[in-house]
Structures are given as structure tokens and as C-alpha cells.
PDB file of C-alpha atoms in Angstrom:
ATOM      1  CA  UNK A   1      58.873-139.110  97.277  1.00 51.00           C
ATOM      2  CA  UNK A   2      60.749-142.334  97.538  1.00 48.00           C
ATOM      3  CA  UNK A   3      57.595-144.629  96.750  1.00 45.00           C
ATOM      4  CA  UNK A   4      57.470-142.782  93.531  1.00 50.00           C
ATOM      5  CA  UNK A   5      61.252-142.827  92.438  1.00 51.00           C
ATOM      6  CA  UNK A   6      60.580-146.355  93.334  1.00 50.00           C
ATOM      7  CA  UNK A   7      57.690-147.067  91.090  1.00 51.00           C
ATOM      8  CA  UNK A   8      59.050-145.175  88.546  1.00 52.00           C
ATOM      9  CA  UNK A   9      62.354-147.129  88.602  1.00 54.00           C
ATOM     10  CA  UNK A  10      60.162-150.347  88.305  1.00 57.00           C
ATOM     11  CA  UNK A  11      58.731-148.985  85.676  1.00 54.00           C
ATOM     12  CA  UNK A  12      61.389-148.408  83.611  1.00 61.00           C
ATOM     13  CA  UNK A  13      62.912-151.657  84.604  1.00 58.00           C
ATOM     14  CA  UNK A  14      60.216-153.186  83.385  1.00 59.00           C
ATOM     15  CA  UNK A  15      59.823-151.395  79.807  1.00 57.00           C
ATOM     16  CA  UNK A  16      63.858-152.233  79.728  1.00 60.00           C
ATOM     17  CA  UNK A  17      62.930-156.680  80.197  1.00 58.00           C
ATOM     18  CA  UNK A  18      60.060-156.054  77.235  1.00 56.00           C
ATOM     19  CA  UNK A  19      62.243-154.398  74.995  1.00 60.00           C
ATOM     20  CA  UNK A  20      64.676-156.776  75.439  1.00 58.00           C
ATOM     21  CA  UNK A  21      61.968-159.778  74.922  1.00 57.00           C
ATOM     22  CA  UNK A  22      60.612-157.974  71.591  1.00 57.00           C
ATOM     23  CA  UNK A  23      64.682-158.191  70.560  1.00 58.00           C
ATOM     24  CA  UNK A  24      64.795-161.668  71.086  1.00 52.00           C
ATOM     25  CA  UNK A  25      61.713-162.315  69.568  1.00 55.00           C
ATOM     26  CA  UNK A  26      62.678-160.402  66.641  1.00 51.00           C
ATOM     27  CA  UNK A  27      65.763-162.779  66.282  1.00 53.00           C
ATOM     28  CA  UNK A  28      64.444-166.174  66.558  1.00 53.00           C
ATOM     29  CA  UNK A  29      61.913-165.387  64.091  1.00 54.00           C
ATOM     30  CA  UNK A  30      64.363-163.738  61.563  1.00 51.00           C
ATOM     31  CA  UNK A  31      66.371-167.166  61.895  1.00 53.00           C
ATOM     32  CA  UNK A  32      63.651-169.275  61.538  1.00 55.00           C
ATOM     33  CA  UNK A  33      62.490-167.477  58.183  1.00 55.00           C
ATOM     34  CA  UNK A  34      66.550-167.751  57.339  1.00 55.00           C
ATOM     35  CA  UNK A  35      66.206-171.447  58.097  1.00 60.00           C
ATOM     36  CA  UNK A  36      63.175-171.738  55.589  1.00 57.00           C
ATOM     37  CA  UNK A  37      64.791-169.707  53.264  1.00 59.00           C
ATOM     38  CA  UNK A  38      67.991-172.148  53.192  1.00 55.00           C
ATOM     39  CA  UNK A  39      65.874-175.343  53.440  1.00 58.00           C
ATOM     40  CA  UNK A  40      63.753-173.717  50.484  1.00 56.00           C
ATOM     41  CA  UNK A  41      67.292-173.371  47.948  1.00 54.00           C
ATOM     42  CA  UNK A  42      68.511-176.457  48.685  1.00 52.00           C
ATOM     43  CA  UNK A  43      65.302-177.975  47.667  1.00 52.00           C
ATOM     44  CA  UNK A  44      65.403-175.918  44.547  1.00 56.00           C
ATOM     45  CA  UNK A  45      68.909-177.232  43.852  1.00 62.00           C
ATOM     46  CA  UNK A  46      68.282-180.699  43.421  1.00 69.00           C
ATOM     47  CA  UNK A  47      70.688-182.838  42.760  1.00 77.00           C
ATOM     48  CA  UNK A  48      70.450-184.336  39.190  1.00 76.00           C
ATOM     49  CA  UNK A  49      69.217-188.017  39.524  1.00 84.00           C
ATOM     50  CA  UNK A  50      71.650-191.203  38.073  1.00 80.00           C
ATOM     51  CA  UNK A  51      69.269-191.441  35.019  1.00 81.00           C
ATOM     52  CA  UNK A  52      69.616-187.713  34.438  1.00 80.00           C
ATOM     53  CA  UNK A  53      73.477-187.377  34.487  1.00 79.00           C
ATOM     54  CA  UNK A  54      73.562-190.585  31.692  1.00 84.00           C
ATOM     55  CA  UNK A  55      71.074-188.891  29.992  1.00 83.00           C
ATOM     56  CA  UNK A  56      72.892-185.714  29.502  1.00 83.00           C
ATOM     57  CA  UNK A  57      76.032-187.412  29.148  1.00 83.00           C
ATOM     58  CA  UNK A  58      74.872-189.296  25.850  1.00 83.00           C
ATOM     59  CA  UNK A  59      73.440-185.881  24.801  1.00 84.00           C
ATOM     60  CA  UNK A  60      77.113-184.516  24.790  1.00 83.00           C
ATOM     61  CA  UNK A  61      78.551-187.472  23.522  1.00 81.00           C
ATOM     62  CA  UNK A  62      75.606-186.927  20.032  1.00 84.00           C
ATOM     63  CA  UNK A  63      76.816-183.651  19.879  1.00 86.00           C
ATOM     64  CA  UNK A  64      80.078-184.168  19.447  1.00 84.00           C
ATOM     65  CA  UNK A  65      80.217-187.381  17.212  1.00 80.00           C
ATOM     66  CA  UNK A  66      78.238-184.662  14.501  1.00 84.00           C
ATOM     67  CA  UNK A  67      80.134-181.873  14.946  1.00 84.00           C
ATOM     68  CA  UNK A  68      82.996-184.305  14.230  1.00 83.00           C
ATOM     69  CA  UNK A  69      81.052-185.645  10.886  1.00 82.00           C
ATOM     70  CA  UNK A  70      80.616-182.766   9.742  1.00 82.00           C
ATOM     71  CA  UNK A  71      84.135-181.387   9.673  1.00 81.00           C
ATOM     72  CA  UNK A  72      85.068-184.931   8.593  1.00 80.00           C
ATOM     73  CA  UNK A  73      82.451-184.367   5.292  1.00 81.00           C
ATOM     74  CA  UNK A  74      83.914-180.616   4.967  1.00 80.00           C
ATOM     75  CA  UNK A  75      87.589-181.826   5.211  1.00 72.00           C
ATOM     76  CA  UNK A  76      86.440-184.452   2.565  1.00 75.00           C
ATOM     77  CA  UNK A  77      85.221-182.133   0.225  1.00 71.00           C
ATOM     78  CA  UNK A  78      87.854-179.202   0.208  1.00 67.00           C
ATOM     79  CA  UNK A  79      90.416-182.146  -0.580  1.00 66.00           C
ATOM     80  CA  UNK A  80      87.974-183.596  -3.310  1.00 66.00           C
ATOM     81  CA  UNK A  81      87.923-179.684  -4.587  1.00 63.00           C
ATOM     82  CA  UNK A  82      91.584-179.584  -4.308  1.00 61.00           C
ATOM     83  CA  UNK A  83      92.448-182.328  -6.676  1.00 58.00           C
ATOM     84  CA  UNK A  84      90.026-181.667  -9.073  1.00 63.00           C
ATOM     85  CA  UNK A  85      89.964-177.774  -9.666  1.00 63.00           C
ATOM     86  CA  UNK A  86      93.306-176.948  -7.847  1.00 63.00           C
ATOM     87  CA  UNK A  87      94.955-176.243 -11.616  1.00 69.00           C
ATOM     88  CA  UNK A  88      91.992-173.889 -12.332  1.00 77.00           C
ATOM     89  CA  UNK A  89      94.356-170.311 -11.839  1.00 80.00           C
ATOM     90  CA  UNK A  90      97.123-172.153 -14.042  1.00 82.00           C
ATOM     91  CA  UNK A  91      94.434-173.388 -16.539  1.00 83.00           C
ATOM     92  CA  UNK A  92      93.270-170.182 -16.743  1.00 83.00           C
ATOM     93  CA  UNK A  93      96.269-168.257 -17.594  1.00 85.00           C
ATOM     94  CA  UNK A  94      97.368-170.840 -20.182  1.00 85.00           C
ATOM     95  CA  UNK A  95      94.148-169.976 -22.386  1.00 88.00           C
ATOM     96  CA  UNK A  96      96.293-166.487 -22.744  1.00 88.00           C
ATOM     97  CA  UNK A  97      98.314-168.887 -25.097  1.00 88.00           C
ATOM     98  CA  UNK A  98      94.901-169.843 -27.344  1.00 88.00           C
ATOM     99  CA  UNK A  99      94.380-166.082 -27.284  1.00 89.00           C
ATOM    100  CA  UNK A 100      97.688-165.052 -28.231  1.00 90.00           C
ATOM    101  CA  UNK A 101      97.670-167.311 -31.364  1.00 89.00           C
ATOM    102  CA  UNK A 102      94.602-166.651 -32.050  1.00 88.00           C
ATOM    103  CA  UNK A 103      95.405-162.937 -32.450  1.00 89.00           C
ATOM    104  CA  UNK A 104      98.936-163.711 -34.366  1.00 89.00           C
ATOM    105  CA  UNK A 105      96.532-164.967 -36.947  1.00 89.00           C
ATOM    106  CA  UNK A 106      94.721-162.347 -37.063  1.00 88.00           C
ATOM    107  CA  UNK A 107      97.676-159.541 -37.262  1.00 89.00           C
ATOM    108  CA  UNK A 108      98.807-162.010 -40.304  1.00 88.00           C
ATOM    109  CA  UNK A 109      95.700-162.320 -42.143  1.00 87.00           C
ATOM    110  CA  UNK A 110      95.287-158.412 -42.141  1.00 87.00           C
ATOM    111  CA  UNK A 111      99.087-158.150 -43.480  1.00 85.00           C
ATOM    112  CA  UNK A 112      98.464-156.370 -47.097  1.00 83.00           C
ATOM    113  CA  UNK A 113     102.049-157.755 -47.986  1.00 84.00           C
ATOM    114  CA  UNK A 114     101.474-161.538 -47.061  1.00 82.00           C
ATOM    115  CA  UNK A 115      98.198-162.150 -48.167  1.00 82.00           C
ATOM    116  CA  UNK A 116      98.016-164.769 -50.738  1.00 82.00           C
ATOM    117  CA  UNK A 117     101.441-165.644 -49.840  1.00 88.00           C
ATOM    118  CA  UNK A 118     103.066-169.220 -49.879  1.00 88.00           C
ATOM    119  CA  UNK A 119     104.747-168.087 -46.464  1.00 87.00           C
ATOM    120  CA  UNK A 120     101.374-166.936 -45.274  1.00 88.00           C
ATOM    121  CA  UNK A 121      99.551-170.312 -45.530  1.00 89.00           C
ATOM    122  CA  UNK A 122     102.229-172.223 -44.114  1.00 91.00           C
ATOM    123  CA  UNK A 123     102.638-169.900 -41.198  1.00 90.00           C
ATOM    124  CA  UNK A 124      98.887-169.948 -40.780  1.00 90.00           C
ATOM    125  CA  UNK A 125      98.862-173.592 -40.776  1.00 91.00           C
ATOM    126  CA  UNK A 126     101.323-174.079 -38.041  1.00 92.00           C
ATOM    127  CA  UNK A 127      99.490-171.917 -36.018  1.00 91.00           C
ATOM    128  CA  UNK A 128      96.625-173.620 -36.469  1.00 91.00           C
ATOM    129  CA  UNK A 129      98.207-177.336 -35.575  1.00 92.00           C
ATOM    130  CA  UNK A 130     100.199-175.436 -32.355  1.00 91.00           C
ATOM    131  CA  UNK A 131      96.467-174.552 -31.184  1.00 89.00           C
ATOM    132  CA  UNK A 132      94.619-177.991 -31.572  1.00 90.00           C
ATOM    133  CA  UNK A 133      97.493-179.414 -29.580  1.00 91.00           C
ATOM    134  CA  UNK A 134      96.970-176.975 -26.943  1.00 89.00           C
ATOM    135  CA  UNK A 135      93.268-177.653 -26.989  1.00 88.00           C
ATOM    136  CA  UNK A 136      94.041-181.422 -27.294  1.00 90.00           C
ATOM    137  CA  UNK A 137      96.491-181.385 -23.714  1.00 89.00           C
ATOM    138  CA  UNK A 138      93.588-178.901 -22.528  1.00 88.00           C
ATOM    139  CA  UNK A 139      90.852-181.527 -22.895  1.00 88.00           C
ATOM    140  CA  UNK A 140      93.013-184.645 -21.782  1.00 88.00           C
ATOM    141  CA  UNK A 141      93.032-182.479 -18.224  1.00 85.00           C
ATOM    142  CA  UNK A 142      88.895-182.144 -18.582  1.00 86.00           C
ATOM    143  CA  UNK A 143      89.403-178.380 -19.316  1.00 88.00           C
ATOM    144  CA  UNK A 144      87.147-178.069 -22.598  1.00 89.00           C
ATOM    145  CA  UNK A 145      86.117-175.578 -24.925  1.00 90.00           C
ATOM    146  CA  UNK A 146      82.156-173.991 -24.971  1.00 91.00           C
ATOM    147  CA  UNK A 147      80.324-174.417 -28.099  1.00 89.00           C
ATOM    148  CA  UNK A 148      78.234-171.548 -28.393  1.00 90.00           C
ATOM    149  CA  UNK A 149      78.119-170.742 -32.606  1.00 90.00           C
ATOM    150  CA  UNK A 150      73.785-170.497 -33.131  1.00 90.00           C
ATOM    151  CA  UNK A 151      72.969-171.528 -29.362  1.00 90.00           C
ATOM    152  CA  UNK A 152      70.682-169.382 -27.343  1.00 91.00           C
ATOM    153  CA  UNK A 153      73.003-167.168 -25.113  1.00 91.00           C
ATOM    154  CA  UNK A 154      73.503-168.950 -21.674  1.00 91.00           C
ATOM    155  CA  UNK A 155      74.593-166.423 -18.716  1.00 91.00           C
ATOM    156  CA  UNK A 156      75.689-169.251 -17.062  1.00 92.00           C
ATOM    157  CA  UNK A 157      78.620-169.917 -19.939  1.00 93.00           C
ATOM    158  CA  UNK A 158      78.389-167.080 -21.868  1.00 94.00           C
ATOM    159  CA  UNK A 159      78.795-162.814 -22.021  1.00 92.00           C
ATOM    160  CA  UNK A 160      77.199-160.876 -24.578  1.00 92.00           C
ATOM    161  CA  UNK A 161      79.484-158.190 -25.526  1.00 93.00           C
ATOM    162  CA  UNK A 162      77.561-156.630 -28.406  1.00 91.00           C
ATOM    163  CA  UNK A 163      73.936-157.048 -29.993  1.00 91.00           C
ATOM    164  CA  UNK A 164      73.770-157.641 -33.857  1.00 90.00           C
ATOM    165  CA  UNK A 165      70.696-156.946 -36.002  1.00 89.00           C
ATOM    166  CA  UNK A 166      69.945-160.244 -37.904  1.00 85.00           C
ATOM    167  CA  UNK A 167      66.422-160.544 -38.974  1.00 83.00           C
ATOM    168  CA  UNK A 168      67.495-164.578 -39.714  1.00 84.00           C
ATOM    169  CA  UNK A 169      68.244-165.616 -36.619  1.00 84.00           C
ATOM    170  CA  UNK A 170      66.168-165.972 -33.391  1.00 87.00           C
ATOM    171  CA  UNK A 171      66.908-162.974 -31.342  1.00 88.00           C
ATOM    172  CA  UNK A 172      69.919-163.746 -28.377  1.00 88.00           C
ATOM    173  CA  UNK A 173      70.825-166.156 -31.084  1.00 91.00           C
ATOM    174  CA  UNK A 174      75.142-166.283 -30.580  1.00 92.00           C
ATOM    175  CA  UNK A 175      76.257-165.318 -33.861  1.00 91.00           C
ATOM    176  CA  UNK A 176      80.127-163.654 -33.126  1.00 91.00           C
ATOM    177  CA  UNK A 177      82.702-165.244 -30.812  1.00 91.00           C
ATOM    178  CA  UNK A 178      84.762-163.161 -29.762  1.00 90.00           C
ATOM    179  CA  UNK A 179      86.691-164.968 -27.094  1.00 90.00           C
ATOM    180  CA  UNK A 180      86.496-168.491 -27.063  1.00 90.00           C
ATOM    181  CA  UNK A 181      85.192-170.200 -23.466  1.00 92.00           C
ATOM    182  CA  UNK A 182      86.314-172.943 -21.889  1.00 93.00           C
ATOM    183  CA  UNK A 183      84.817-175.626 -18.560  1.00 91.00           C
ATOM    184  CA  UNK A 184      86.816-177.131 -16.258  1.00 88.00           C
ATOM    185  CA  UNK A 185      85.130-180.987 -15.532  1.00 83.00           C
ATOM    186  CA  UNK A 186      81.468-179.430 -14.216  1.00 81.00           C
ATOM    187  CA  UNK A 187      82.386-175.534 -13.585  1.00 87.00           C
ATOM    188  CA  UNK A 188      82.712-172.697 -16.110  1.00 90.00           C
ATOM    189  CA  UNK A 189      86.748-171.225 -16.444  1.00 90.00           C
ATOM    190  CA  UNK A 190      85.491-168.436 -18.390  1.00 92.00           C
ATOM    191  CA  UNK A 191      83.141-167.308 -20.311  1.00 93.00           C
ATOM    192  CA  UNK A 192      82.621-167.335 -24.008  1.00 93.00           C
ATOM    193  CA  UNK A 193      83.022-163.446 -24.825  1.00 93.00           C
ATOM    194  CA  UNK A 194      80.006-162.918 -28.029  1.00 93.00           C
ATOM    195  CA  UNK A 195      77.882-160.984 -30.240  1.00 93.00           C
ATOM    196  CA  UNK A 196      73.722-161.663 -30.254  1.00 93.00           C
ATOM    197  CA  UNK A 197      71.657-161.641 -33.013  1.00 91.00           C
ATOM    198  CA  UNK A 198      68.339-158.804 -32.328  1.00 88.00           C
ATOM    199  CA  UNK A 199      65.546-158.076 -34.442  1.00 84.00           C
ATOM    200  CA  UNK A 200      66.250-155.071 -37.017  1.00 79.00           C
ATOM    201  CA  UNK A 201      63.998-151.889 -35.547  1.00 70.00           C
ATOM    202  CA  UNK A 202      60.624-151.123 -37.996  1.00 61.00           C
ATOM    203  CA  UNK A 203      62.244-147.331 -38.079  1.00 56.00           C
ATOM    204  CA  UNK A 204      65.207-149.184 -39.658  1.00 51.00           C
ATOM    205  CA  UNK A 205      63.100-151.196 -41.761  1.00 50.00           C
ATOM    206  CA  UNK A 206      61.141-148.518 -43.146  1.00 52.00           C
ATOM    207  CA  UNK A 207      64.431-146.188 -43.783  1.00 55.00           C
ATOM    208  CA  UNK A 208      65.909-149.474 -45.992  1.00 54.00           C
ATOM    209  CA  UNK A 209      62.552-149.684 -48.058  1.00 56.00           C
ATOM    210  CA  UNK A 210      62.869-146.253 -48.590  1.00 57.00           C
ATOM    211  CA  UNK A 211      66.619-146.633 -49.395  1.00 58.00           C
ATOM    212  CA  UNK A 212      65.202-149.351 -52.076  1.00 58.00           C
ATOM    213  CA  UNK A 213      62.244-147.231 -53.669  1.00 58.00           C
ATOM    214  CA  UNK A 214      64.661-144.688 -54.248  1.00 57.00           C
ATOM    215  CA  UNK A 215      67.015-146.597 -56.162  1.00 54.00           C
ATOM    216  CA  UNK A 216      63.980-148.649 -58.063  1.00 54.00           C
ATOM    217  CA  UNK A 217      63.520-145.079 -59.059  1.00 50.00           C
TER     218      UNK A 217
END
């Protein structure tokens, strides 16, 4: 009985010491593979040569000098656009004053009483001079009028308001202006407000030759 508790004893004494071994061994090669993994990073991190850091440096250094042109060039501009249309909102609410005299005339001229008046023509006249001066001061500050009387219709300077049969004229020939339009140096203020010629329909022209028979008749 004792020989066996005895050999069992060394046996478990003995499964105890390779246990333990297999721990150990377990350990050391769990720290080597952490040593390989930490040699392994720091190789991957490498620390940027001389060369490299310069290199990136001057790449910075580009950078910045343009990005420092460019809002140089912007700031440039925006003041250039400043000074030259900065009396654009101004400019365009003094054409009101063109407008306004324009339409004075107009109430006048349709005046039953006045026409063919002495007071009428005088009246008329100082309107008249009141307006070139306007357009005069107007032009002295580059803000000019658009000539647009038998040119082709422009979008770019010009709004067609209303289409006018006129078999004489090319069709989106300007014949009517009905609001004068003015430039400021290069850019449009506003637009000239007109009528444009179109051809006269062949339903039309057939109803007029009818219209003509019937009175040869």
C-alpha cells in the first residue's frame, strides 16, 4: 500500500514540474514573439532622414508662398472692382432721373391744352438740355448710354419686351425703345427695355389682300 501512495505521489509530482515547464515555455516564447513584434514597429517607424525633413519643409514653405499669392491677386482685384464699379447702385438709381424726364415729356406732349403752345416748346426744351447734362456728367464717370435703334437684339445689353410685325426690317431687328440702357466702363447697368421687329404671319397676309380686293371692289 505505501509503495503505491508512493509512486502515485511521484507521479503527480512529476506531472506538477511538466506543467510548470510547459508554463514557462509558454512565456519565453510569447516574449520573444513580443520582442519581434516591437523590433518589427520600430523598424516600420523610421525616422525621416535629414534630406527628407528639408524636403518636406520646402514643400510647406511652396504651399504657403501660393496660398499667399493668391489672396494677394484676390485682395488686388476686389479693390480694383471697388474703385471702378463701387458707384454702380448710385449710378443706377440716378438713371430714375433720365426716366423721370423722360416721362414729364411725355405727360406734356399728350397735354390737349399745351400742344402747339409757346410754353410747351420752351418747357420741352429745357427738359431736353436738363437730360443731355445728365447724360453728359453720366459719361464723364464712364457710365454710357446703349445704342440699340436697328441693331440686332443683344441679350447681353438688351430685353425684348414686345415683338412688332415689320415686314421691312430683319426680324429681332430693335425697332421701339422703351427704356433707354446704359454700361458702366466694360459691364452692362441695365438693360435697354425694346420692341423687335417679326415677320407679318401669311394668315395675316392673306386676310390684308383680302381686305384690299374688297375695297378694289
Amino acid at each position: 500500500m505505501e509503495k503505491e501512495e508512493n509512486q502515485n505521489n511521484t507521479l503527480e509530482n512529476e506531472n506538477q514540474n511538466l506543467e510548470k515547464e510547459t508554463e514557462k515555455t509558454d512565456e519565453s516564447s510569447a516574449g520573444e514573439n513580443n520582442q519581434e513584434t516591437l523590433q518589427e514597429t520600430k523598424e516600420e517607424i523610421k525616422e525621416p532622414t535629414p534630406e527628407e525633413k528639408i524636403a518636406e519643409l520646402e514643400d510647406k514653405l511652396a504651399r504657403t508662398f501660393a496660398e499667399m499669392e493668391n489672396q494677394r491677386r484676390r485682395f488686388e482685384k476686389e479693390k480694383e472692382d471697388a474703385f471702378e464699379y463701387g458707384g454702380s447702385s448710385f449710378a443706377k438709381e440716378a438713371l430714375n432721373l433720365i426716366d423721370n424726364l423722360d416721362r414729364s415729356k411725355h405727360v406734356l406732349e399728350s397735354d390737349d391744352k399745351l400742344k402747339e403752345t409757346d410754353a410747351l416748346k420752351k418747357t420741352l426744351e429745357h427738359l431736353e438740355i436738363i437730360k443731355k447734362d445728365l447724360i453728359s456728367i453720366f459719361e464723364k464717370n464712364n457710365i454710357k448710354p446703349i445704342d440699340c435703334i436697328n441693331k440686332k437684339l443683344d441679350p447681353n445689353f438688351h430685353q425684348a419686351m414686345m415683338e412688332i410685325e415689320d415686314d421691312t426690317k430683319e426680324a429681332g431687328t430693335i425697332i421701339q425703345e422703351i427704356q433707354k440702357g446704359f454700361t458702366i466702363k466694360d459691364r452692362l447697368l441695365r438693360p435697354s427695355l425694346v420692341g423687335v421687329s417679326k415677320k407679318i404671319t401669311k394668315k395675316e397676309e392673306k386676310t390684308e389682300q383680302n381686305q384690299e380686293n374688297s375695297g378694289d371692289k
